Amino acid sequence: MQKNVQTRSSFPWTGSHSLEGLQSLFQGASSTPERLVRPDSFDERGRWHRLVEIDGTQVAFQLDPSGIFCWGSQERMEQRQIQRALDHLFLPLPFPKKAGAHLPEALATRFLRHSPLVHLASASLGEALIKAILRQVISAPQAKKLLHRFIVE
Amino acid sequence: MDYDGITSYGFPSLETIAQLSQESLVACGFGYKARMLPRIAKEIIEMRLEERIQGMPVEMAVELLQHLKGVGRWTARVAMCDLTGEWAIYPFEDLAVRTWASRLWPEYAWPREEGAFLQTWQDINGPSTGIVTCYLLAQATLTSQERLREQPILHSLFE
């Protein structure tokens, strides 16, 4: 759907910097049995990819497991526009110790080990609502396949 | 769009979804939701919901979304939780939460009925209900993946 073929070097506007605290994004990523588009996806090198519309322009985002973030766009992008999108997409959710005080010890330990998890948000209300409707009634694996077909086909 | 050798896909715009035919969505596997998706996309555009929910208290946005036909409590809460990361509004009676509470926290006799579970889950977790639910579902995903790795035959069938 609306696929424009471009290569990294063809982007006139690019940028990169390091992002910290997003390690949990990569937990289990390499073991995913199917590479389904959600519309973000992981490649075989474990890098995370997603296309984001920022003020009407499609911007390619890429994050590698070491925390290096790169973006590329056909239009000029200000750092504040990129940062606004990143602030919305990645929301670190640390697990406070006191939140686990009433949990069985083993479970609290597992939760603390994964902290901080990163909530990966949908880019828009439309995307979030359509995804939630797709998820109604059917199982998570079915929904993932359906979402992939919806985006790719 | 291809970037560094990887093809990325943007999520279809509301304008695109609003124009999709019922036949194409049925062919994609949508069943009864085929009629619902274009109508809801049109309504989001016409009601300017993307703009209206900006800065709106999340509970109010949940109420507003439920004015859309086909969007109930569960869908509105899941969508707003996804969009904002506000796990305090997640529908805690969700089957996944009930299932994984029993599996990962078997020390407690969780009620099976939705309403009773919701009440108990909130009573036990108090102000931490949202964050505990978030971590429970993340742990559920990781546990499922660990099981797949332990069962290579099953794993290859899924591929």
PDB file of C-alpha atoms in Angstrom:
ATOM      1  CA  MET A   1       0.000   0.000   0.000  1.00  0.00           C
ATOM      2  CA  GLN A   2       1.544   3.341  -1.095  1.00  0.00           C
ATOM      3  CA  LYS A   3       5.039   1.843  -1.179  1.00  0.00           C
ATOM      4  CA  ASN A   4       7.771   4.187  -2.377  1.00  0.00           C
ATOM      5  CA  VAL A   5      11.058   2.478  -3.122  1.00  0.00           C
ATOM      6  CA  GLN A   6      14.027   4.527  -2.006  1.00  0.00           C
ATOM      7  CA  THR A   7      17.430   3.730  -0.646  1.00  0.00           C
ATOM      8  CA  ARG A   8      19.051   5.116   2.442  1.00  0.00           C
ATOM      9  CA  SER A   9      21.552   7.140   0.451  1.00  0.00           C
ATOM     10  CA  SER A  10      18.775   8.777  -1.565  1.00  0.00           C
ATOM     11  CA  PHE A  11      17.363  10.568   1.472  1.00  0.00           C
ATOM     12  CA  PRO A  12      18.417  14.203   1.279  1.00  0.00           C
ATOM     13  CA  TRP A  13      17.633  14.707   4.962  1.00  0.00           C
ATOM     14  CA  THR A  14      18.941  12.293   7.571  1.00  0.00           C
ATOM     15  CA  GLY A  15      19.986  12.336  11.187  1.00  0.00           C
ATOM     16  CA  SER A  16      21.129  10.076  13.964  1.00  0.00           C
ATOM     17  CA  HIS A  17      21.723  10.155  17.664  1.00  0.00           C
ATOM     18  CA  SER A  18      21.809   7.790  20.579  1.00  0.00           C
ATOM     19  CA  LEU A  19      18.739   6.932  22.640  1.00  0.00           C
ATOM     20  CA  GLU A  20      18.971   5.417  26.090  1.00  0.00           C
ATOM     21  CA  GLY A  21      16.589   3.331  28.170  1.00  0.00           C
ATOM     22  CA  LEU A  22      14.941   1.492  25.269  1.00  0.00           C
ATOM     23  CA  GLN A  23      16.654  -1.895  25.727  1.00  0.00           C
ATOM     24  CA  SER A  24      13.396  -3.636  26.640  1.00  0.00           C
ATOM     25  CA  LEU A  25      12.131  -2.897  23.129  1.00  0.00           C
ATOM     26  CA  PHE A  26      14.453  -5.636  21.895  1.00  0.00           C
ATOM     27  CA  GLN A  27      13.534  -8.323  24.430  1.00  0.00           C
ATOM     28  CA  GLY A  28      12.360 -11.343  22.499  1.00  0.00           C
ATOM     29  CA  ALA A  29      12.553  -9.496  19.179  1.00  0.00           C
ATOM     30  CA  SER A  30      15.038 -11.897  17.602  1.00  0.00           C
ATOM     31  CA  SER A  31      12.998 -14.929  18.630  1.00  0.00           C
ATOM     32  CA  THR A  32       9.799 -13.812  16.915  1.00  0.00           C
ATOM     33  CA  PRO A  33       8.794 -16.797  14.770  1.00  0.00           C
ATOM     34  CA  GLU A  34       7.192 -14.663  12.064  1.00  0.00           C
ATOM     35  CA  ARG A  35       8.272 -11.216  10.900  1.00  0.00           C
ATOM     36  CA  LEU A  36       4.931  -9.487  10.837  1.00  0.00           C
ATOM     37  CA  VAL A  37       4.472  -5.782  10.165  1.00  0.00           C
ATOM     38  CA  ARG A  38       2.554  -4.001  12.958  1.00  0.00           C
ATOM     39  CA  PRO A  39       3.419  -1.485  11.198  1.00  0.00           C
ATOM     40  CA  ASP A  40       6.794  -1.445  12.934  1.00  0.00           C
ATOM     41  CA  SER A  41       9.033  -4.466  12.452  1.00  0.00           C
ATOM     42  CA  PHE A  42      12.391  -5.979  13.361  1.00  0.00           C
ATOM     43  CA  ASP A  43      14.934  -7.080  10.760  1.00  0.00           C
ATOM     44  CA  GLU A  44      17.261 -10.096  10.926  1.00  0.00           C
ATOM     45  CA  ARG A  45      19.917  -7.969  12.658  1.00  0.00           C
ATOM     46  CA  GLY A  46      17.461  -7.150  15.432  1.00  0.00           C
ATOM     47  CA  ARG A  47      17.031  -3.533  14.345  1.00  0.00           C
ATOM     48  CA  TRP A  48      13.645  -1.905  14.820  1.00  0.00           C
ATOM     49  CA  HIS A  49      12.008  -0.091  11.857  1.00  0.00           C
ATOM     50  CA  ARG A  50       8.940   2.030  11.443  1.00  0.00           C
ATOM     51  CA  LEU A  51       7.620   4.627   9.027  1.00  0.00           C
ATOM     52  CA  VAL A  52       6.101   7.661  10.753  1.00  0.00           C
ATOM     53  CA  GLU A  53       4.148  10.530   9.265  1.00  0.00           C
ATOM     54  CA  ILE A  54       5.375  13.826  10.698  1.00  0.00           C
ATOM     55  CA  ASP A  55       3.467  16.937   9.656  1.00  0.00           C
ATOM     56  CA  GLY A  56       2.455  15.283   6.372  1.00  0.00           C
ATOM     57  CA  THR A  57       5.888  13.791   5.537  1.00  0.00           C
ATOM     58  CA  GLN A  58       6.822  10.105   5.727  1.00  0.00           C
ATOM     59  CA  VAL A  59       9.951   9.662   7.842  1.00  0.00           C
ATOM     60  CA  ALA A  60      11.794   6.339   8.156  1.00  0.00           C
ATOM     61  CA  PHE A  61      12.892   5.523  11.722  1.00  0.00           C
ATOM     62  CA  GLN A  62      15.471   2.896  12.612  1.00  0.00           C
ATOM     63  CA  LEU A  63      16.781   1.914  16.050  1.00  0.00           C
ATOM     64  CA  ASP A  64      19.508  -0.645  16.625  1.00  0.00           C
ATOM     65  CA  PRO A  65      19.954  -2.679  19.813  1.00  0.00           C
ATOM     66  CA  SER A  66      22.912  -0.539  20.908  1.00  0.00           C
ATOM     67  CA  GLY A  67      20.596   2.483  21.043  1.00  0.00           C
ATOM     68  CA  ILE A  68      21.678   4.266  17.842  1.00  0.00           C
ATOM     69  CA  PHE A  69      18.657   5.927  16.278  1.00  0.00           C
ATOM     70  CA  CYS A  70      18.631   7.022  12.602  1.00  0.00           C
ATOM     71  CA  TRP A  71      16.001   8.745  10.526  1.00  0.00           C
ATOM     72  CA  GLY A  72      15.663   9.628   6.863  1.00  0.00           C
ATOM     73  CA  SER A  73      13.224  11.814   4.961  1.00  0.00           C
ATOM     74  CA  GLN A  74      12.646  13.413   1.581  1.00  0.00           C
ATOM     75  CA  GLU A  75      11.735  16.686   3.293  1.00  0.00           C
ATOM     76  CA  ARG A  76      13.672  18.793   5.727  1.00  0.00           C
ATOM     77  CA  MET A  77      12.895  17.853   9.332  1.00  0.00           C
ATOM     78  CA  GLU A  78      13.745  19.875  12.405  1.00  0.00           C
ATOM     79  CA  GLN A  79      15.149  18.028  15.396  1.00  0.00           C
ATOM     80  CA  ARG A  80      12.153  19.149  17.479  1.00  0.00           C
ATOM     81  CA  GLN A  81       9.777  17.439  14.993  1.00  0.00           C
ATOM     82  CA  ILE A  82      11.733  14.186  15.246  1.00  0.00           C
ATOM     83  CA  GLN A  83      11.916  14.460  19.032  1.00  0.00           C
ATOM     84  CA  ARG A  84       8.162  15.073  19.312  1.00  0.00           C
ATOM     85  CA  ALA A  85       7.485  11.881  17.368  1.00  0.00           C
ATOM     86  CA  LEU A  86      10.000   9.922  19.479  1.00  0.00           C
ATOM     87  CA  ASP A  87       8.495  11.232  22.725  1.00  0.00           C
ATOM     88  CA  HIS A  88       5.098  10.019  21.574  1.00  0.00           C
ATOM     89  CA  LEU A  89       6.216   6.632  20.201  1.00  0.00           C
ATOM     90  CA  PHE A  90       8.499   5.485  23.039  1.00  0.00           C
ATOM     91  CA  LEU A  91       7.208   5.778  26.570  1.00  0.00           C
ATOM     92  CA  PRO A  92       9.491   4.204  29.198  1.00  0.00           C
ATOM     93  CA  LEU A  93       7.423   2.687  32.008  1.00  0.00           C
ATOM     94  CA  PRO A  94       9.678   1.851  34.980  1.00  0.00           C
ATOM     95  CA  PHE A  95       8.298  -0.607  37.509  1.00  0.00           C
ATOM     96  CA  PRO A  96       8.439   1.067  40.947  1.00  0.00           C
ATOM     97  CA  LYS A  97       9.616  -1.246  43.747  1.00  0.00           C
ATOM     98  CA  LYS A  98       6.596  -0.348  45.871  1.00  0.00           C
ATOM     99  CA  ALA A  99       4.243  -1.460  43.044  1.00  0.00           C
ATOM    100  CA  GLY A 100       5.538  -4.995  43.539  1.00  0.00           C
ATOM    101  CA  ALA A 101       5.408  -5.041  47.335  1.00  0.00           C
ATOM    102  CA  HIS A 102       2.175  -7.087  47.373  1.00  0.00           C
ATOM    103  CA  LEU A 103       3.181  -9.459  44.535  1.00  0.00           C
ATOM    104  CA  PRO A 104       4.621 -12.943  45.030  1.00  0.00           C
ATOM    105  CA  GLU A 105       8.374 -12.421  45.370  1.00  0.00           C
ATOM    106  CA  ALA A 106       9.305 -14.371  42.231  1.00  0.00           C
ATOM    107  CA  LEU A 107       6.869 -12.386  40.088  1.00  0.00           C
ATOM    108  CA  ALA A 108       8.021  -9.045  41.504  1.00  0.00           C
ATOM    109  CA  THR A 109      11.626 -10.039  40.784  1.00  0.00           C
ATOM    110  CA  ARG A 110      10.780 -10.877  37.158  1.00  0.00           C
ATOM    111  CA  PHE A 111       8.976  -7.558  36.705  1.00  0.00           C
ATOM    112  CA  LEU A 112      11.877  -5.601  38.190  1.00  0.00           C
ATOM    113  CA  ARG A 113      14.320  -7.456  35.946  1.00  0.00           C
ATOM    114  CA  HIS A 114      12.445  -6.191  32.848  1.00  0.00           C
ATOM    115  CA  SER A 115      12.176  -2.600  34.096  1.00  0.00           C
ATOM    116  CA  PRO A 116      11.961  -0.159  32.420  1.00  0.00           C
ATOM    117  CA  LEU A 117       9.631  -1.567  29.770  1.00  0.00           C
ATOM    118  CA  VAL A 118       8.992   0.706  26.823  1.00  0.00           C
ATOM    119  CA  HIS A 119       5.403   1.279  25.762  1.00  0.00           C
ATOM    120  CA  LEU A 120       5.431   1.441  21.975  1.00  0.00           C
ATOM    121  CA  ALA A 121       2.507   3.685  21.064  1.00  0.00           C
ATOM    122  CA  SER A 122       0.469   3.814  17.881  1.00  0.00           C
ATOM    123  CA  ALA A 123       1.257   6.948  15.895  1.00  0.00           C
ATOM    124  CA  SER A 124      -2.319   8.227  15.685  1.00  0.00           C
ATOM    125  CA  LEU A 125      -5.807   7.727  17.104  1.00  0.00           C
ATOM    126  CA  GLY A 126      -6.905   6.212  13.777  1.00  0.00           C
ATOM    127  CA  GLU A 127      -4.126   3.620  13.920  1.00  0.00           C
ATOM    128  CA  ALA A 128      -4.836   2.771  17.583  1.00  0.00           C
ATOM    129  CA  LEU A 129      -8.579   2.459  17.031  1.00  0.00           C
ATOM    130  CA  ILE A 130      -8.324   0.357  13.869  1.00  0.00           C
ATOM    131  CA  LYS A 131      -5.815  -1.954  15.611  1.00  0.00           C
ATOM    132  CA  ALA A 132      -8.156  -2.346  18.599  1.00  0.00           C
ATOM    133  CA  ILE A 133     -11.066  -3.180  16.274  1.00  0.00           C
ATOM    134  CA  LEU A 134      -8.944  -5.787  14.474  1.00  0.00           C
ATOM    135  CA  ARG A 135      -8.095  -7.311  17.860  1.00  0.00           C
ATOM    136  CA  GLN A 136     -11.782  -7.637  18.895  1.00  0.00           C
ATOM    137  CA  VAL A 137     -13.003 -11.224  19.360  1.00  0.00           C
ATOM    138  CA  ILE A 138     -10.013 -12.941  17.710  1.00  0.00           C
ATOM    139  CA  SER A 139      -6.812 -14.245  19.321  1.00  0.00           C
ATOM    140  CA  ALA A 140      -3.558 -12.252  19.450  1.00  0.00           C
ATOM    141  CA  PRO A 141      -1.739 -14.432  16.853  1.00  0.00           C
ATOM    142  CA  GLN A 142      -4.711 -14.183  14.447  1.00  0.00           C
ATOM    143  CA  ALA A 143      -4.858 -10.426  14.979  1.00  0.00           C
ATOM    144  CA  LYS A 144      -1.142 -10.058  14.219  1.00  0.00           C
ATOM    145  CA  LYS A 145      -1.545 -11.870  10.893  1.00  0.00           C
ATOM    146  CA  LEU A 146      -4.639  -9.861   9.994  1.00  0.00           C
ATOM    147  CA  LEU A 147      -2.889  -6.583  10.838  1.00  0.00           C
ATOM    148  CA  HIS A 148       0.087  -7.572   8.687  1.00  0.00           C
ATOM    149  CA  ARG A 149      -2.177  -8.318   5.692  1.00  0.00           C
ATOM    150  CA  PHE A 150      -4.102  -5.093   6.204  1.00  0.00           C
ATOM    151  CA  ILE A 151      -0.933  -2.971   6.136  1.00  0.00           C
ATOM    152  CA  VAL A 152       1.016  -4.827   3.463  1.00  0.00           C
ATOM    153  CA  GLU A 153      -1.768  -5.723   1.037  1.00  0.00           C
TER     154      GLU A 153
ATOM    155  CA  MET B   1       9.518   2.873   1.666  1.00  0.00           C
ATOM    156  CA  ASP B   2      12.930   1.166   1.585  1.00  0.00           C
ATOM    157  CA  TYR B   3      15.517   2.395   4.051  1.00  0.00           C
ATOM    158  CA  ASP B   4      18.910   0.755   4.499  1.00  0.00           C
ATOM    159  CA  GLY B   5      17.660  -2.286   2.569  1.00  0.00           C
ATOM    160  CA  ILE B   6      14.565  -2.760   4.722  1.00  0.00           C
ATOM    161  CA  THR B   7      11.032  -2.144   3.470  1.00  0.00           C
ATOM    162  CA  SER B   8       8.901  -0.195   5.918  1.00  0.00           C
ATOM    163  CA  TYR B   9       5.156   0.295   5.597  1.00  0.00           C
ATOM    164  CA  GLY B  10       3.176   3.267   6.834  1.00  0.00           C
ATOM    165  CA  PHE B  11      -0.160   2.520   8.461  1.00  0.00           C
ATOM    166  CA  PRO B  12      -2.910   3.239   5.892  1.00  0.00           C
ATOM    167  CA  SER B  13      -4.352   6.733   6.317  1.00  0.00           C
ATOM    168  CA  LEU B  14      -7.951   7.228   7.442  1.00  0.00           C
ATOM    169  CA  GLU B  15      -8.717   8.637   3.980  1.00  0.00           C
ATOM    170  CA  THR B  16      -7.427   5.420   2.381  1.00  0.00           C
ATOM    171  CA  ILE B  17      -9.321   3.174   4.809  1.00  0.00           C
ATOM    172  CA  ALA B  18     -12.530   5.186   4.307  1.00  0.00           C
ATOM    173  CA  GLN B  19     -12.393   4.378   0.576  1.00  0.00           C
ATOM    174  CA  LEU B  20     -11.670   0.652   0.848  1.00  0.00           C
ATOM    175  CA  SER B  21     -14.346  -1.583  -0.609  1.00  0.00           C
ATOM    176  CA  GLN B  22     -16.110  -4.141   1.528  1.00  0.00           C
ATOM    177  CA  GLU B  23     -15.036  -6.849  -0.962  1.00  0.00           C
ATOM    178  CA  SER B  24     -11.337  -6.042  -0.587  1.00  0.00           C
ATOM    179  CA  LEU B  25     -11.576  -6.129   3.204  1.00  0.00           C
ATOM    180  CA  VAL B  26     -13.485  -9.425   3.160  1.00  0.00           C
ATOM    181  CA  ALA B  27     -10.791 -10.843   0.861  1.00  0.00           C
ATOM    182  CA  CYS B  28      -8.199  -9.689   3.409  1.00  0.00           C
ATOM    183  CA  GLY B  29      -9.967 -11.764   6.092  1.00  0.00           C
ATOM    184  CA  PHE B  30     -12.012  -9.156   7.929  1.00  0.00           C
ATOM    185  CA  GLY B  31     -15.402 -10.880   8.002  1.00  0.00           C
ATOM    186  CA  TYR B  32     -18.084  -8.780   9.688  1.00  0.00           C
ATOM    187  CA  LYS B  33     -15.564  -5.994  10.422  1.00  0.00           C
ATOM    188  CA  ALA B  34     -15.312  -5.261   6.677  1.00  0.00           C
ATOM    189  CA  ARG B  35     -18.307  -2.939   6.802  1.00  0.00           C
ATOM    190  CA  MET B  36     -17.259  -1.328  10.073  1.00  0.00           C
ATOM    191  CA  LEU B  37     -13.725  -0.135   9.219  1.00  0.00           C
ATOM    192  CA  PRO B  38     -14.450   2.331   6.362  1.00  0.00           C
ATOM    193  CA  ARG B  39     -17.442   3.753   8.266  1.00  0.00           C
ATOM    194  CA  ILE B  40     -15.402   4.321  11.426  1.00  0.00           C
ATOM    195  CA  ALA B  41     -12.542   5.890   9.445  1.00  0.00           C
ATOM    196  CA  LYS B  42     -15.058   8.309   7.846  1.00  0.00           C
ATOM    197  CA  GLU B  43     -16.537   9.169  11.241  1.00  0.00           C
ATOM    198  CA  ILE B  44     -13.106   9.882  12.771  1.00  0.00           C
ATOM    199  CA  ILE B  45     -12.432  12.294   9.889  1.00  0.00           C
ATOM    200  CA  GLU B  46     -15.874  13.939   9.976  1.00  0.00           C
ATOM    201  CA  MET B  47     -15.875  14.317  13.779  1.00  0.00           C
ATOM    202  CA  ARG B  48     -12.232  15.559  13.686  1.00  0.00           C
ATOM    203  CA  LEU B  49     -11.449  13.157  16.499  1.00  0.00           C
ATOM    204  CA  GLU B  50      -7.674  13.170  15.937  1.00  0.00           C
ATOM    205  CA  GLU B  51      -7.598  16.898  16.749  1.00  0.00           C
ATOM    206  CA  ARG B  52     -10.322  16.864  19.409  1.00  0.00           C
ATOM    207  CA  ILE B  53      -8.666  14.298  21.662  1.00  0.00           C
ATOM    208  CA  GLN B  54      -5.367  16.229  21.784  1.00  0.00           C
ATOM    209  CA  GLY B  55      -4.974  17.417  25.362  1.00  0.00           C
ATOM    210  CA  MET B  56      -8.312  15.923  26.387  1.00  0.00           C
ATOM    211  CA  PRO B  57      -8.361  13.930  29.665  1.00  0.00           C
ATOM    212  CA  VAL B  58      -7.994  10.309  28.661  1.00  0.00           C
ATOM    213  CA  GLU B  59     -11.198   9.155  30.414  1.00  0.00           C
ATOM    214  CA  MET B  60     -13.140  11.805  28.465  1.00  0.00           C
ATOM    215  CA  ALA B  61     -11.573  10.597  25.210  1.00  0.00           C
ATOM    216  CA  VAL B  62     -12.645   7.040  26.075  1.00  0.00           C
ATOM    217  CA  GLU B  63     -16.244   8.264  26.508  1.00  0.00           C
ATOM    218  CA  LEU B  64     -16.097  10.203  23.234  1.00  0.00           C
ATOM    219  CA  LEU B  65     -14.855   7.198  21.244  1.00  0.00           C
ATOM    220  CA  GLN B  66     -17.778   5.110  22.469  1.00  0.00           C
ATOM    221  CA  HIS B  67     -20.127   7.329  20.461  1.00  0.00           C
ATOM    222  CA  LEU B  68     -18.793   5.546  17.370  1.00  0.00           C
ATOM    223  CA  LYS B  69     -20.997   2.604  16.421  1.00  0.00           C
ATOM    224  CA  GLY B  70     -19.031  -0.609  16.931  1.00  0.00           C
ATOM    225  CA  VAL B  71     -16.700   0.922  19.523  1.00  0.00           C
ATOM    226  CA  GLY B  72     -17.501  -0.227  23.037  1.00  0.00           C
ATOM    227  CA  ARG B  73     -15.794   0.020  26.402  1.00  0.00           C
ATOM    228  CA  TRP B  74     -13.084  -2.566  25.638  1.00  0.00           C
ATOM    229  CA  THR B  75     -12.141  -1.140  22.218  1.00  0.00           C
ATOM    230  CA  ALA B  76     -12.101   2.499  23.372  1.00  0.00           C
ATOM    231  CA  ARG B  77      -9.934   1.675  26.405  1.00  0.00           C
ATOM    232  CA  VAL B  78      -7.483  -0.530  24.493  1.00  0.00           C
ATOM    233  CA  ALA B  79      -7.119   2.135  21.780  1.00  0.00           C
ATOM    234  CA  MET B  80      -6.497   4.992  24.225  1.00  0.00           C
ATOM    235  CA  CYS B  81      -4.091   2.881  26.291  1.00  0.00           C
ATOM    236  CA  ASP B  82      -2.197   2.066  23.080  1.00  0.00           C
ATOM    237  CA  LEU B  83      -2.110   5.711  21.982  1.00  0.00           C
ATOM    238  CA  THR B  84      -1.151   7.281  25.322  1.00  0.00           C
ATOM    239  CA  GLY B  85       0.556   4.566  27.387  1.00  0.00           C
ATOM    240  CA  GLU B  86      -1.957   5.249  30.189  1.00  0.00           C
ATOM    241  CA  TRP B  87      -2.245   1.688  31.505  1.00  0.00           C
ATOM    242  CA  ALA B  88      -4.579   2.801  34.307  1.00  0.00           C
ATOM    243  CA  ILE B  89      -7.431   2.826  31.756  1.00  0.00           C
ATOM    244  CA  TYR B  90      -6.791  -0.664  30.322  1.00  0.00           C
ATOM    245  CA  PRO B  91      -9.870  -2.953  30.506  1.00  0.00           C
ATOM    246  CA  PHE B  92      -8.482  -5.160  33.270  1.00  0.00           C
ATOM    247  CA  GLU B  93     -11.246  -7.754  32.871  1.00  0.00           C
ATOM    248  CA  ASP B  94      -9.724  -8.637  29.481  1.00  0.00           C
ATOM    249  CA  LEU B  95      -9.347 -12.375  28.869  1.00  0.00           C
ATOM    250  CA  ALA B  96      -5.561 -12.078  28.492  1.00  0.00           C
ATOM    251  CA  VAL B  97      -5.243 -10.458  31.937  1.00  0.00           C
ATOM    252  CA  ARG B  98      -7.492 -13.096  33.557  1.00  0.00           C
ATOM    253  CA  THR B  99      -5.598 -15.933  31.852  1.00  0.00           C
ATOM    254  CA  TRP B 100      -2.099 -14.709  32.712  1.00  0.00           C
ATOM    255  CA  ALA B 101      -2.990 -13.638  36.245  1.00  0.00           C
ATOM    256  CA  SER B 102      -3.937 -17.273  36.898  1.00  0.00           C
ATOM    257  CA  ARG B 103      -0.784 -18.628  35.233  1.00  0.00           C
ATOM    258  CA  LEU B 104       1.831 -16.216  36.576  1.00  0.00           C
ATOM    259  CA  TRP B 105       0.213 -15.519  39.957  1.00  0.00           C
ATOM    260  CA  PRO B 106      -1.327 -18.901  40.830  1.00  0.00           C
ATOM    261  CA  GLU B 107      -0.979 -18.263  44.577  1.00  0.00           C
ATOM    262  CA  TYR B 108      -4.261 -16.330  44.401  1.00  0.00           C
ATOM    263  CA  ALA B 109      -7.677 -17.837  43.525  1.00  0.00           C
ATOM    264  CA  TRP B 110      -8.722 -15.307  40.874  1.00  0.00           C
ATOM    265  CA  PRO B 111     -12.468 -15.175  40.129  1.00  0.00           C
ATOM    266  CA  ARG B 112     -13.354 -16.440  36.643  1.00  0.00           C
ATOM    267  CA  GLU B 113     -16.277 -14.109  36.071  1.00  0.00           C
ATOM    268  CA  GLU B 114     -15.239 -10.811  34.393  1.00  0.00           C
ATOM    269  CA  GLY B 115     -16.872  -8.370  36.824  1.00  0.00           C
ATOM    270  CA  ALA B 116     -15.651 -10.200  39.920  1.00  0.00           C
ATOM    271  CA  PHE B 117     -12.138 -10.469  38.467  1.00  0.00           C
ATOM    272  CA  LEU B 118     -12.040  -6.750  37.625  1.00  0.00           C
ATOM    273  CA  GLN B 119     -13.032  -5.808  41.167  1.00  0.00           C
ATOM    274  CA  THR B 120     -10.577  -8.221  42.777  1.00  0.00           C
ATOM    275  CA  TRP B 121      -7.690  -7.269  40.445  1.00  0.00           C
ATOM    276  CA  GLN B 122      -8.171  -3.584  41.255  1.00  0.00           C
ATOM    277  CA  ASP B 123      -8.598  -4.229  44.997  1.00  0.00           C
ATOM    278  CA  ILE B 124      -5.418  -6.304  45.194  1.00  0.00           C
ATOM    279  CA  ASN B 125      -3.238  -4.017  43.060  1.00  0.00           C
ATOM    280  CA  GLY B 126      -4.665  -0.668  44.168  1.00  0.00           C
ATOM    281  CA  PRO B 127      -3.005   2.358  42.531  1.00  0.00           C
ATOM    282  CA  SER B 128      -0.467   0.038  40.839  1.00  0.00           C
ATOM    283  CA  THR B 129      -3.138  -1.834  38.839  1.00  0.00           C
ATOM    284  CA  GLY B 130      -2.143  -0.264  35.513  1.00  0.00           C
ATOM    285  CA  ILE B 131       1.605  -0.833  35.779  1.00  0.00           C
ATOM    286  CA  VAL B 132       1.169  -4.372  37.153  1.00  0.00           C
ATOM    287  CA  THR B 133      -1.143  -5.187  34.214  1.00  0.00           C
ATOM    288  CA  CYS B 134       1.370  -3.770  31.725  1.00  0.00           C
ATOM    289  CA  TYR B 135       4.200  -5.902  33.153  1.00  0.00           C
ATOM    290  CA  LEU B 136       1.960  -8.980  33.459  1.00  0.00           C
ATOM    291  CA  LEU B 137       1.067  -8.836  29.744  1.00  0.00           C
ATOM    292  CA  ALA B 138       4.702  -8.172  28.753  1.00  0.00           C
ATOM    293  CA  GLN B 139       5.788 -11.145  30.848  1.00  0.00           C
ATOM    294  CA  ALA B 140       3.037 -13.195  29.174  1.00  0.00           C
ATOM    295  CA  THR B 141       4.499 -12.378  25.746  1.00  0.00           C
ATOM    296  CA  LEU B 142       8.022 -13.307  26.852  1.00  0.00           C
ATOM    297  CA  THR B 143       6.817 -16.535  28.487  1.00  0.00           C
ATOM    298  CA  SER B 144       4.970 -17.523  25.292  1.00  0.00           C
ATOM    299  CA  GLN B 145       8.111 -16.895  23.236  1.00  0.00           C
ATOM    300  CA  GLU B 146      10.222 -18.951  25.661  1.00  0.00           C
ATOM    301  CA  ARG B 147       7.775 -21.828  25.254  1.00  0.00           C
ATOM    302  CA  LEU B 148       8.031 -21.584  21.474  1.00  0.00           C
ATOM    303  CA  ARG B 149      11.819 -21.783  21.700  1.00  0.00           C
ATOM    304  CA  GLU B 150      11.546 -24.870  23.913  1.00  0.00           C
ATOM    305  CA  GLN B 151       9.322 -26.586  21.331  1.00  0.00           C
ATOM    306  CA  PRO B 152      11.244 -26.355  18.031  1.00  0.00           C
ATOM    307  CA  ILE B 153       8.791 -28.556  16.106  1.00  0.00           C
ATOM    308  CA  LEU B 154       5.861 -26.389  17.045  1.00  0.00           C
ATOM    309  CA  HIS B 155       8.001 -23.325  16.280  1.00  0.00           C
ATOM    310  CA  SER B 156       8.689 -24.473  12.722  1.00  0.00           C
ATOM    311  CA  LEU B 157       4.991 -25.181  12.140  1.00  0.00           C
ATOM    312  CA  PHE B 158       4.205 -21.580  12.993  1.00  0.00           C
ATOM    313  CA  GLU B 159       6.830 -20.326  10.576  1.00  0.00           C
TER     314      GLU B 159
END
